[in-house]
Coordinates of C-alpha atoms and ligand atoms in Angstrom, one line a residue:
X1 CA -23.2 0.9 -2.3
X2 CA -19.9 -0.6 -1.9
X3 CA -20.0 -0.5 1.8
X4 CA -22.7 -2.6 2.2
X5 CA -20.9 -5.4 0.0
X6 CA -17.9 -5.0 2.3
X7 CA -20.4 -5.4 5.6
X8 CA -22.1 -8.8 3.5
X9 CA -18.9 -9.5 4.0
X10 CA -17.6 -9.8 7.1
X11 CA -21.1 -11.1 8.2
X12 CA -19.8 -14.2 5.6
X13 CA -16.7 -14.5 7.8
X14 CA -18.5 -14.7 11.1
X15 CA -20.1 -18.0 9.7
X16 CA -17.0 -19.3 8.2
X17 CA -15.0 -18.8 11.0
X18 CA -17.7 -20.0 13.5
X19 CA -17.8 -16.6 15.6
X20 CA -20.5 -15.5 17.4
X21 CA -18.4 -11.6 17.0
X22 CA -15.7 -10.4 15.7
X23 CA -13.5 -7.3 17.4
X24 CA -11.9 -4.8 14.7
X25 CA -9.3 -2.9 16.2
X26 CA -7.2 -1.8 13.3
X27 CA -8.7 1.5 11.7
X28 CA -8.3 0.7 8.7
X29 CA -10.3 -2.2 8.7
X30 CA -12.8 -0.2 10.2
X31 CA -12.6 2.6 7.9
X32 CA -12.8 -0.1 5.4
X33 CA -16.1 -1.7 6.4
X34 CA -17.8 1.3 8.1
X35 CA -16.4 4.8 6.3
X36 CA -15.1 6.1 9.5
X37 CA -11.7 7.8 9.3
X38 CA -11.0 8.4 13.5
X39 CA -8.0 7.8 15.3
X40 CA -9.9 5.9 18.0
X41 CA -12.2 3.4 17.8
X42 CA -13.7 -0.2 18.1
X43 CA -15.8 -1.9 16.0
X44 CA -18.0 -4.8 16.9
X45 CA -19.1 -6.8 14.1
X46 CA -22.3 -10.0 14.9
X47 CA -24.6 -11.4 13.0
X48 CA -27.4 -8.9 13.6
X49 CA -25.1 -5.8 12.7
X50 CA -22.4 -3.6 13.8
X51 CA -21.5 -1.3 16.3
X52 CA -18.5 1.2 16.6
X53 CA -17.5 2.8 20.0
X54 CA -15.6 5.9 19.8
X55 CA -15.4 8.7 22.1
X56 CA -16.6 12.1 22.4
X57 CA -14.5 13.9 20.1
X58 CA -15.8 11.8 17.4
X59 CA -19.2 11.8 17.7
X60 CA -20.3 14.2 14.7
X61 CA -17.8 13.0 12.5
X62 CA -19.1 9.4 13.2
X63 CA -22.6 10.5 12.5
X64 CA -21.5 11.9 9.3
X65 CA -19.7 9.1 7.8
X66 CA -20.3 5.9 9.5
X67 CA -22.8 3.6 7.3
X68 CA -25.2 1.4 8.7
X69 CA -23.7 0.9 11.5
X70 CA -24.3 1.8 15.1
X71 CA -22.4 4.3 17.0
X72 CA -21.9 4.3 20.9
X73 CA -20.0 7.6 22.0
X74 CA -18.1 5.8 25.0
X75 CA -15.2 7.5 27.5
X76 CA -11.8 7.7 26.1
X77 CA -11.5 4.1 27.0
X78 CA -13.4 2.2 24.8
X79 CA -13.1 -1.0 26.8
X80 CA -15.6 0.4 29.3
X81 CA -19.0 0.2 27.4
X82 CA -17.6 -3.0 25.2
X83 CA -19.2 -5.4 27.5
X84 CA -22.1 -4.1 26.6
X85 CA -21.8 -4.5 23.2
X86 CA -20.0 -8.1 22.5
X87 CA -22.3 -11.0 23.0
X88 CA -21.2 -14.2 24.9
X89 CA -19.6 -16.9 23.2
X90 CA -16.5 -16.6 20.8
X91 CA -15.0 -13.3 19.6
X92 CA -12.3 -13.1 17.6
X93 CA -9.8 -10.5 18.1
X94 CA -6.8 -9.3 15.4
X95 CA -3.7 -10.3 16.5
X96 CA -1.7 -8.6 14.2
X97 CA -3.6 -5.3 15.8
X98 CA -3.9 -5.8 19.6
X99 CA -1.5 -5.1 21.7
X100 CA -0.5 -7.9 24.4
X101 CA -1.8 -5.4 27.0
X102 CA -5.1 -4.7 25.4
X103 CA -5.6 -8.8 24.8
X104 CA -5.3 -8.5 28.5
X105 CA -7.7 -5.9 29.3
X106 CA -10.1 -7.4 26.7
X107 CA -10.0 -10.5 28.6
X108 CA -10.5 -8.7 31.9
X109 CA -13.7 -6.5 30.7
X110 CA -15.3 -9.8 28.7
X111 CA -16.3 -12.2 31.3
X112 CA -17.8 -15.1 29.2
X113 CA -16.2 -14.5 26.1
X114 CA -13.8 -16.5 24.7
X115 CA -11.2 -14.7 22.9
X116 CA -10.0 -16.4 19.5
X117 CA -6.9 -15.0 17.7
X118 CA -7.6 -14.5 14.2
X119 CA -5.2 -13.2 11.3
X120 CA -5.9 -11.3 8.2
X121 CA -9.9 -11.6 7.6
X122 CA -10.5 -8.4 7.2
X123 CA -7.3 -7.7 5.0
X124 CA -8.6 -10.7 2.9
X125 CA -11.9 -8.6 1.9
X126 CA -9.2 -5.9 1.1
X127 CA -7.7 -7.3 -1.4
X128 CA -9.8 -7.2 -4.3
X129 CA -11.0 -3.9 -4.7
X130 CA -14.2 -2.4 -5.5
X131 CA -15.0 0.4 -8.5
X132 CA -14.7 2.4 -5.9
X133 CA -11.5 2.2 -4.3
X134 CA -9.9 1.4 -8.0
X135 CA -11.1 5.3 -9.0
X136 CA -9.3 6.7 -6.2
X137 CA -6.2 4.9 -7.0
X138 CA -6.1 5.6 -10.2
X139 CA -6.5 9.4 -8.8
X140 CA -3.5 8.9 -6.8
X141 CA -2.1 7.8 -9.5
X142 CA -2.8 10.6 -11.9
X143 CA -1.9 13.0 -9.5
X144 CA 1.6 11.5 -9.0
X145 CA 2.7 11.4 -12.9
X146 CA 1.7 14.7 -13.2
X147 CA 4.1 15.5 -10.8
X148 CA 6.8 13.3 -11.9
X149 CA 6.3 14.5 -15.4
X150 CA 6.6 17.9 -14.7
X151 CA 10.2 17.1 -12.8
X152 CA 11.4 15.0 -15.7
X153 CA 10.5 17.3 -18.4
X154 CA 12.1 20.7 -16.2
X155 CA 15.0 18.7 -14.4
X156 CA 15.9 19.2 -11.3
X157 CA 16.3 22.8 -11.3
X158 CA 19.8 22.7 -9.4
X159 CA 17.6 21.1 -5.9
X160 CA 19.1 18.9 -3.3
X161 CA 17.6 15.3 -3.4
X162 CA 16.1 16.5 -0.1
X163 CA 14.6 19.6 -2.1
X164 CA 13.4 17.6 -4.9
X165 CA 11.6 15.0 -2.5
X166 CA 9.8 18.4 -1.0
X167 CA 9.0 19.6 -4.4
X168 CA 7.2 16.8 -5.9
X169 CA 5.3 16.4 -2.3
X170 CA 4.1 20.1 -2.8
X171 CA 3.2 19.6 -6.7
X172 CA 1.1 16.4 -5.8
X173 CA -0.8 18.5 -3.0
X174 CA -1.5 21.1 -5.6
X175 CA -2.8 18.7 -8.0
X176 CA -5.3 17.6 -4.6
X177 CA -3.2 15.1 -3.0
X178 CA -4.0 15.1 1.0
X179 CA -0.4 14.3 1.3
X180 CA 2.0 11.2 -0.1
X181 CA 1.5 7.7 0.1
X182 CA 5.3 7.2 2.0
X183 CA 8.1 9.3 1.9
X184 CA 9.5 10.0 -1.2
X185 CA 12.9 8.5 -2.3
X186 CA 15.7 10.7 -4.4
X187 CA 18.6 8.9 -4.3
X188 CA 21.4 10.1 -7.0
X189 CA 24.2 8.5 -7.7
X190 CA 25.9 5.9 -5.3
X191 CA 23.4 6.6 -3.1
X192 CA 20.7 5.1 -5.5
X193 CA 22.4 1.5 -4.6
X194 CA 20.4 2.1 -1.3
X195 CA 16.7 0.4 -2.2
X196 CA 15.0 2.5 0.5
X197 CA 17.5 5.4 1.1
X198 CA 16.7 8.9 2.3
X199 CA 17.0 12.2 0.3
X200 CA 20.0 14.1 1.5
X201 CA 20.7 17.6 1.1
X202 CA 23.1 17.4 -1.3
X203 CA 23.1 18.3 -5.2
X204 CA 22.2 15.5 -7.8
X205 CA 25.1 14.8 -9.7
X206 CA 25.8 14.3 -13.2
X207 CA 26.5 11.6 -15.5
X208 CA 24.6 9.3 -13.4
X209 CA 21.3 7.4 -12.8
X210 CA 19.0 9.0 -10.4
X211 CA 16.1 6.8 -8.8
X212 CA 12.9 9.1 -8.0
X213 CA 10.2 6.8 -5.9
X214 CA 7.1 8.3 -5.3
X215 CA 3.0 8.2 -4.4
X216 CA -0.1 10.4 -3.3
X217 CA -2.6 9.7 -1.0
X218 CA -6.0 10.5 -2.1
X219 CA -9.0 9.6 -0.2
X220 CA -6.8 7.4 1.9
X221 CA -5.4 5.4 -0.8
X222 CA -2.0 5.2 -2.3
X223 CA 0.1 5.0 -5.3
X224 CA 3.3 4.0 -6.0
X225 CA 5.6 4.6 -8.8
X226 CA 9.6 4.7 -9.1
X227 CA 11.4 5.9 -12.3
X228 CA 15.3 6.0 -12.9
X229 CA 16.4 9.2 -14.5
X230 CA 20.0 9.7 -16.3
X231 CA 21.5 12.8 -15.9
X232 CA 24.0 12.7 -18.8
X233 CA 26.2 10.1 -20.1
X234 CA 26.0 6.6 -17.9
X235 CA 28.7 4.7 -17.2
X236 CA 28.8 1.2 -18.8
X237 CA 27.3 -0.5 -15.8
X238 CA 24.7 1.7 -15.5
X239 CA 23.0 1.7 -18.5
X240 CA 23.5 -1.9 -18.8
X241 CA 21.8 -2.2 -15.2
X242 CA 19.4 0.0 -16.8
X243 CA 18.4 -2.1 -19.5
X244 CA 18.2 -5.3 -18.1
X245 CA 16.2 -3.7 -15.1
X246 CA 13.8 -2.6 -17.7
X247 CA 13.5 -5.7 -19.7
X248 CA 12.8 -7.9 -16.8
X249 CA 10.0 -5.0 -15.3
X250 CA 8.4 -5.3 -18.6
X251 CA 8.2 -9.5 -19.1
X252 CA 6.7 -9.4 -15.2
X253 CA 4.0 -6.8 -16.2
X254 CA 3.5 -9.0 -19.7
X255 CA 2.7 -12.1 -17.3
X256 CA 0.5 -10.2 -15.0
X257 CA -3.2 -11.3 -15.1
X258 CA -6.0 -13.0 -12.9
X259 CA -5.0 -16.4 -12.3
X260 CA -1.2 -16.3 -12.2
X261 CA 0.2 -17.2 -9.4
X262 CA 2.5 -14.1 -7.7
X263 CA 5.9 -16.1 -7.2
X264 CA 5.6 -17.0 -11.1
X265 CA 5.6 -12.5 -11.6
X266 CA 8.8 -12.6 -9.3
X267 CA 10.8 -15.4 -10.8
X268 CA 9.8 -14.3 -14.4
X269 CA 11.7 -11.1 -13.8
X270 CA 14.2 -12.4 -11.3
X271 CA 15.1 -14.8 -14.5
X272 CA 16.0 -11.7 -16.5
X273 CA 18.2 -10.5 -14.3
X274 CA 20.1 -13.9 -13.0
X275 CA 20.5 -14.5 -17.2
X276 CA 22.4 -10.8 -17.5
X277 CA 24.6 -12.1 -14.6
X278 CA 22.9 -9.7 -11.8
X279 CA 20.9 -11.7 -10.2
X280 CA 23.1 -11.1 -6.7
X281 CA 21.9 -7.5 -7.7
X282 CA 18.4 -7.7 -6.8
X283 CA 18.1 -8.5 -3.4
X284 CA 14.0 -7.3 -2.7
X285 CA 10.7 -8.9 -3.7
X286 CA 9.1 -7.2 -7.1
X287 CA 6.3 -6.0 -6.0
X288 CA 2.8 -5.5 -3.5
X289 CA -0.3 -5.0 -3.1
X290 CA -1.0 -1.3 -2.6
X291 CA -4.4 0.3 -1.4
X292 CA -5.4 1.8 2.2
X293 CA -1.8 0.7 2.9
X294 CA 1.1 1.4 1.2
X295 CA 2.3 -2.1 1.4
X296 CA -0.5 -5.1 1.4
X297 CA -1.3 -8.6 0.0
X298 CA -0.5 -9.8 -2.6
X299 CA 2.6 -9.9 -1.8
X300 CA 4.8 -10.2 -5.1
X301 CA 8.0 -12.7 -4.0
X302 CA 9.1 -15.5 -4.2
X303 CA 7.9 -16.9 -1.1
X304 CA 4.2 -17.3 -0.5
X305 CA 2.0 -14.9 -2.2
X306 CA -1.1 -15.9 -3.9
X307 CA -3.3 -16.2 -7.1
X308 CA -4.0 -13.0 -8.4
X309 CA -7.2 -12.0 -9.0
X310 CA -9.3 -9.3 -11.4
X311 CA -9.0 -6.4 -8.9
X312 CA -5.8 -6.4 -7.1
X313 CA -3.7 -3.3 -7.2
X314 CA -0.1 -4.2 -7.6
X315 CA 3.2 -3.0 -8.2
X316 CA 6.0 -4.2 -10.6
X317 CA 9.5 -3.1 -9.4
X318 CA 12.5 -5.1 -9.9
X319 CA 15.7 -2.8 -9.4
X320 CA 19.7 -3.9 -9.6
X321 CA 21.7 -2.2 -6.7
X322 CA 25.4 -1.8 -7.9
X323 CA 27.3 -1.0 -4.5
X324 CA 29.6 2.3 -5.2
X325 CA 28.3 2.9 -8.5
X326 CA 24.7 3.4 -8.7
X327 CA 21.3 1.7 -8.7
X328 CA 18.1 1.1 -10.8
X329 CA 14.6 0.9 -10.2
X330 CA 12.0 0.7 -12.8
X331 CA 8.3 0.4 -10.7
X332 CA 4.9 0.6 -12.0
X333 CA 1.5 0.3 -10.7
X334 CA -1.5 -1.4 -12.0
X335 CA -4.6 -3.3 -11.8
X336 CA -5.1 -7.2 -12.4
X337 CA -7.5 -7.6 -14.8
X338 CA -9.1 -10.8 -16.5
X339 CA -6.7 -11.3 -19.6
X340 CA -3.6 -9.1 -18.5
X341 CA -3.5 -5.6 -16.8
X342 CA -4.4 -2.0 -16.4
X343 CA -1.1 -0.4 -15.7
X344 CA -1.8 3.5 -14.1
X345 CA 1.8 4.7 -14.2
X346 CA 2.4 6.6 -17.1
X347 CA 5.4 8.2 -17.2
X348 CA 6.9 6.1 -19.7
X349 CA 9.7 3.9 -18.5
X350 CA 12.8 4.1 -21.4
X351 CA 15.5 5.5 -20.0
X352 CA 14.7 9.5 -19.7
X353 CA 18.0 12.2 -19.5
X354 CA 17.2 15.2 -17.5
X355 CA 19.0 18.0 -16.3
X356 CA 20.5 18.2 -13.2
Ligands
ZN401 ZN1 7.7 2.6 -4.8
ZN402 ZN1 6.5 -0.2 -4.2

């Protein structure tokens, strides 16, 4: 059981990190070590087990997923009963996830306690992922080229980038998607010069490049895949964007494998680009980790990052971003394995025409 190998683990970081507890606040480090998918709890992780307080409105959903883990139905404030549960000595709390107000109150209720900030323990056990977790990516994943496929190989029907967006949301949730990962970018045109723009409800013009980037959510983990669709004849810069976008997505996903170090992914493709003159073009880092979250470590940039390891989930997505004329962005997702990768996007990436 996967969940016990999580909860091995986090009793591992108690010892390494010399706590005597350790406070998980963020839910989905605690859906990650105890199964429980709630919008309020706490969990309490020592050395002789774990306990999660949640309130009434939890308490048979708790019993039915929670694993080996005690639960303790407290009031709507969980603070009340968490004296009870955290033993004296030193507890570390997650910064990144406690509010300045709550590090307050947890002071206040913990008499004899000391608080120590910590950063990114749990998140660290989340980024190698289990058989588990990799079978419900891969899902995700399935579920969103299915949907992609079936808008590159019909067009776009005459929709609205807004329409479109809505579209391949409601084919995904057909397929068994519980929703998508983020919200889905059509951006046509000009407009596709915009990394992270927002479909408008206007009509996809022709003669153009159209960036599509998309991912379901199944069983609380994501995918994520972009793909760049022509809609007739490019213009010059375009489909040369286009085809140095793609060369440098596939040299990255070449060099991926366990023991490479991230930054070396982003500066292989980054190289690419900078040689076709467009370096000035690419302006975001190539990739990240994806899993509970949308956007996790490893970070794929050429700052910090990390060795990547068999299991990590990670995407590939260098794009060019020509201002006034149009952008590109070629993304796939896949899993480090021990000799190169498993990539889960399969909608293949040469440059597709569809209709408008
Ligand atoms: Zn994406
Ligand atoms: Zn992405």
């Amino acid at each position: 059981m996967s969940l016990a190998v999580r909860q091995a683990g986090v009793g591992d970081i108690l010892q390494d990190e010399d706590l005597d507890a350790l406070i998980v606040t963020d839910l989905l480090n605690i859906r990650y070590l105890t199964g429980f998918t709630g919008s309020n709890g706490v969990l309490v992780v020592t050395s002789s087990g774990r306990v999660l307080l949640t309130d009434a409105r939890y308490a048979a959903q708790a019993g039915a997923q929670v694993v080996d883990t005690d639960v303790v139905i407290a009031g709507r404030d969980l603070m009340d009963r968490l004296a009870d549960v955290v033993p004296r000595g030193r507890a570390g709390i997650e910064v990144e996830h406690v509010t300045v107000a709550r590090r307050d109150r947890l002071a206040e209720r913990l008499a004899g306690v000391d608080l120590m900030p910590t950063s990114g323990l749990v998140e660290g056990l989340r980024v190698v992922k289990d058989d588990e977790e990799l079978d419900l990516i891969r899902e995700a994943a399935r579920v969103a080229d299915l949907a992609l496929g079936r808008l590159v190989s019909e067009g776009f029907g005459g929709r609205t980038e807004a329409a479109t967006a809505w579209a391949l949301e409601g084919w995904m949730r057909d397929l068994g998607a519980e929703g998508t990962a983020f919200d889905i970018i059509v951006a046509g045109g000009t407009h596709g010069a915009l990394p992270h723009a927002v479909p408008r409800a206007v009509p996809i013009p022709g003669d153009t490049l159209v960036v599509v980037d998309m991912g379901a959510r199944v069983a609380g983990y994501a995918s994520d895949c972009t793909r760049t669709l022509a809609t007739g004849t490019l213009p010059p810069a375009l489909d040369e964007a286009y085809a140095v976008c793609l060369e440098a997505q596939r040299a990255a996903l070449a060099a991926c494998r366990s023991g490479t170090h991230s930054k070396e992914l982003d500066s292989t493709a980054r190289k690419v680009i900078a040689d076709a003159g467009l370096g000035e073009y690419f302006g975001h880092g190539l990739g990240h980790g994806v899993g509970l979250e949308i956007h996790e470590r490893p970070w794929l940039r050429g700052e910090g990052g990390e060795v990547l390891r068999t299991g990590m989930v990670v995407t590939v997505e260098p794009g060019i971003y020509l201002e006034g004329v149009g952008g590109v962005r070629i993304e796939d997702l896949a899993i480090i394995t021990d000799d190169g990768c498993e990539v889960l996007t399969r909608v293949p990436t040469d440059l597709t025409m569809t209709t408008t």
